[in-house]
Amino acid sequence: MAKRVLVVEDNELNLKLFCDVLRSQGHEVEGVRDARLAIERATLFAPDIMVLDIQMPHISGLELIAAMKLDLVLRRIPVMAVTAYAGKGDEERIREAGADSFVSKPVALRGFLDAVNGLFAIAEARNG
Ligand code: MN
């Protein structure tokens, strides 16, 4: 069954890449470049999972995760964080913020898809 994925990424090329890869797997995908629109879009689209860039203008991926945790519906959506800076402390900070999965850029296709499938499994477990 097709799954819905919301991708939030300010870099246009990365956004297109992530969306294309996910669509090639048969998923229904929406992309958002402006993180300020992400909460509203997530509420309307009701994605099964979300892929979030961490470094974005206006609202960082970490702030977005924090905002989602305050929403009773959005807090249940598994989140994969994608980031170019990946020191050990960064990954811990991202996981502490509540990301379920973490992939560093440049993203390897196989690792990306494995992480996505892992999130779908989390979503199913969470929703029974
Ligand atoms: Mn970015």
mmCIF file of C-alpha atoms and ligand atoms in Angstrom:
data_model
loop_
_atom_site.group_PDB
_atom_site.id
_atom_site.type_symbol
_atom_site.label_atom_id
_atom_site.label_comp_id
_atom_site.label_asym_id
_atom_site.label_seq_id
_atom_site.Cartn_x
_atom_site.Cartn_y
_atom_site.Cartn_z
ATOM 1 C CA MET A 1 0.000 0.000 0.000
ATOM 2 C CA ALA A 2 1.260 3.466 -0.834
ATOM 3 C CA LYS A 3 2.540 5.419 2.143
ATOM 4 C CA ARG A 4 2.519 9.155 2.580
ATOM 5 C CA VAL A 5 5.796 10.922 3.188
ATOM 6 C CA LEU A 6 6.296 14.619 3.915
ATOM 7 C CA VAL A 7 9.787 15.911 3.134
ATOM 8 C CA VAL A 8 10.925 19.226 4.645
ATOM 9 C CA GLU A 9 14.162 20.455 3.097
ATOM 10 C CA ASP A 10 15.184 24.001 2.174
ATOM 11 C CA ASN A 11 17.686 22.959 -0.498
ATOM 12 C CA GLU A 12 15.765 22.618 -3.753
ATOM 13 C CA LEU A 13 18.013 19.960 -5.292
ATOM 14 C CA ASN A 14 17.988 17.796 -2.176
ATOM 15 C CA LEU A 15 14.235 18.200 -1.865
ATOM 16 C CA LYS A 16 13.744 17.033 -5.443
ATOM 17 C CA LEU A 17 16.153 14.130 -4.956
ATOM 18 C CA PHE A 18 14.417 12.886 -1.795
ATOM 19 C CA CYS A 19 10.970 13.265 -3.333
ATOM 20 C CA ASP A 20 11.985 11.513 -6.566
ATOM 21 C CA VAL A 21 13.564 8.596 -4.706
ATOM 22 C CA LEU A 22 10.501 8.164 -2.496
ATOM 23 C CA ARG A 23 8.097 8.412 -5.443
ATOM 24 C CA SER A 24 10.143 5.786 -7.292
ATOM 25 C CA GLN A 25 9.254 3.463 -4.401
ATOM 26 C CA GLY A 26 5.559 4.079 -5.031
ATOM 27 C CA HIS A 27 4.996 6.445 -2.114
ATOM 28 C CA GLU A 28 2.786 9.496 -2.109
ATOM 29 C CA VAL A 29 5.145 12.385 -1.408
ATOM 30 C CA GLU A 30 4.819 16.063 -0.642
ATOM 31 C CA GLY A 31 7.772 18.409 -0.356
ATOM 32 C CA VAL A 32 8.020 21.613 1.660
ATOM 33 C CA ARG A 33 10.938 24.033 1.281
ATOM 34 C CA ASP A 34 9.889 26.551 3.907
ATOM 35 C CA ALA A 35 9.955 24.991 7.357
ATOM 36 C CA ARG A 36 7.469 27.633 8.551
ATOM 37 C CA LEU A 37 4.818 25.848 6.465
ATOM 38 C CA ALA A 38 5.687 22.349 7.636
ATOM 39 C CA ILE A 39 3.327 22.060 10.616
ATOM 40 C CA GLU A 40 0.294 23.168 8.621
ATOM 41 C CA ARG A 41 1.218 20.893 5.715
ATOM 42 C CA ALA A 42 1.756 17.941 8.015
ATOM 43 C CA THR A 43 -1.636 18.520 9.618
ATOM 44 C CA LEU A 44 -3.388 18.619 6.231
ATOM 45 C CA PHE A 45 -1.428 15.835 4.524
ATOM 46 C CA ALA A 46 -1.282 13.483 7.531
ATOM 47 C CA PRO A 47 1.917 11.739 6.456
ATOM 48 C CA ASP A 48 2.862 8.275 7.744
ATOM 49 C CA ILE A 49 6.423 9.503 8.235
ATOM 50 C CA MET A 50 8.450 12.690 7.815
ATOM 51 C CA VAL A 51 11.928 13.376 6.488
ATOM 52 C CA LEU A 52 13.364 16.564 7.977
ATOM 53 C CA ASP A 53 16.434 18.541 7.112
ATOM 54 C CA ILE A 54 18.039 19.932 10.265
ATOM 55 C CA GLN A 55 19.751 23.049 8.944
ATOM 56 C CA MET A 56 17.041 25.319 7.581
ATOM 57 C CA PRO A 57 16.408 29.058 7.748
ATOM 58 C CA HIS A 58 13.648 30.457 10.001
ATOM 59 C CA ILE A 59 12.961 27.173 11.792
ATOM 60 C CA SER A 60 15.544 24.420 12.253
ATOM 61 C CA GLY A 61 14.647 20.779 12.028
ATOM 62 C CA LEU A 62 15.200 20.486 15.774
ATOM 63 C CA GLU A 63 12.732 23.302 16.455
ATOM 64 C CA LEU A 64 10.277 21.656 14.115
ATOM 65 C CA ILE A 65 10.538 18.347 15.967
ATOM 66 C CA ALA A 66 9.983 20.191 19.248
ATOM 67 C CA ALA A 67 6.886 21.872 17.808
ATOM 68 C CA MET A 68 5.546 18.533 16.555
ATOM 69 C CA LYS A 69 5.954 17.018 20.020
ATOM 70 C CA LEU A 70 3.462 19.581 21.340
ATOM 71 C CA ASP A 71 0.774 18.379 18.911
ATOM 72 C CA LEU A 72 -1.168 15.276 19.912
ATOM 73 C CA VAL A 73 -1.439 14.015 16.327
ATOM 74 C CA LEU A 74 1.887 15.130 14.884
ATOM 75 C CA ARG A 75 3.871 13.777 17.827
ATOM 76 C CA ARG A 76 3.001 10.234 16.680
ATOM 77 C CA ILE A 77 4.594 10.641 13.243
ATOM 78 C CA PRO A 78 8.043 9.026 13.029
ATOM 79 C CA VAL A 79 10.717 11.478 11.944
ATOM 80 C CA MET A 80 13.978 10.947 10.119
ATOM 81 C CA ALA A 81 16.500 13.751 10.504
ATOM 82 C CA VAL A 82 18.912 14.458 7.675
ATOM 83 C CA THR A 83 21.931 16.633 8.290
ATOM 84 C CA ALA A 84 25.300 17.519 6.846
ATOM 85 C CA TYR A 85 26.992 18.118 10.163
ATOM 86 C CA ALA A 86 27.296 14.856 11.984
ATOM 87 C CA GLY A 87 29.589 15.058 14.940
ATOM 88 C CA LYS A 88 28.835 12.584 17.715
ATOM 89 C CA GLY A 89 27.264 15.308 19.839
ATOM 90 C CA ASP A 90 25.026 16.384 16.966
ATOM 91 C CA GLU A 91 23.522 12.941 16.526
ATOM 92 C CA GLU A 92 22.827 12.716 20.262
ATOM 93 C CA ARG A 93 21.197 16.140 20.260
ATOM 94 C CA ILE A 94 19.025 15.186 17.321
ATOM 95 C CA ARG A 95 17.935 11.917 18.922
ATOM 96 C CA GLU A 96 17.274 13.642 22.240
ATOM 97 C CA ALA A 97 15.045 16.112 20.404
ATOM 98 C CA GLY A 98 12.910 13.137 19.416
ATOM 99 C CA ALA A 99 14.028 12.098 15.935
ATOM 100 C CA ASP A 100 13.438 8.371 15.416
ATOM 101 C CA SER A 101 16.146 8.009 12.814
ATOM 102 C CA PHE A 102 19.172 9.901 11.625
ATOM 103 C CA VAL A 103 20.953 9.975 8.247
ATOM 104 C CA SER A 104 23.933 12.170 7.424
ATOM 105 C CA LYS A 105 24.528 13.949 4.120
ATOM 106 C CA PRO A 106 25.656 13.172 1.540
ATOM 107 C CA VAL A 107 22.891 10.592 1.689
ATOM 108 C CA ALA A 108 23.557 7.113 0.316
ATOM 109 C CA LEU A 109 20.471 5.793 -1.433
ATOM 110 C CA ARG A 110 20.465 2.387 0.270
ATOM 111 C CA GLY A 111 20.888 3.847 3.741
ATOM 112 C CA PHE A 112 18.189 6.414 3.067
ATOM 113 C CA LEU A 113 15.660 3.806 1.940
ATOM 114 C CA ASP A 114 16.535 1.478 4.824
ATOM 115 C CA ALA A 115 15.917 4.324 7.251
ATOM 116 C CA VAL A 116 12.615 5.167 5.542
ATOM 117 C CA ASN A 117 11.438 1.565 5.779
ATOM 118 C CA GLY A 118 12.475 1.511 9.428
ATOM 119 C CA LEU A 119 10.235 4.527 10.014
ATOM 120 C CA PHE A 120 7.273 2.847 8.347
ATOM 121 C CA ALA A 121 7.753 -0.078 10.733
ATOM 122 C CA ILE A 122 7.773 2.335 13.695
ATOM 123 C CA ALA A 123 4.625 4.017 12.372
ATOM 124 C CA GLU A 124 2.828 0.675 12.096
ATOM 125 C CA ALA A 125 3.877 -0.379 15.580
ATOM 126 C CA ARG A 126 2.758 2.970 16.997
ATOM 127 C CA ASN A 127 -0.627 2.897 15.336
ATOM 128 C CA GLY A 128 -1.307 -0.757 15.963
HETATM 129 MN MN MN B 1 19.289 22.796 4.774
#
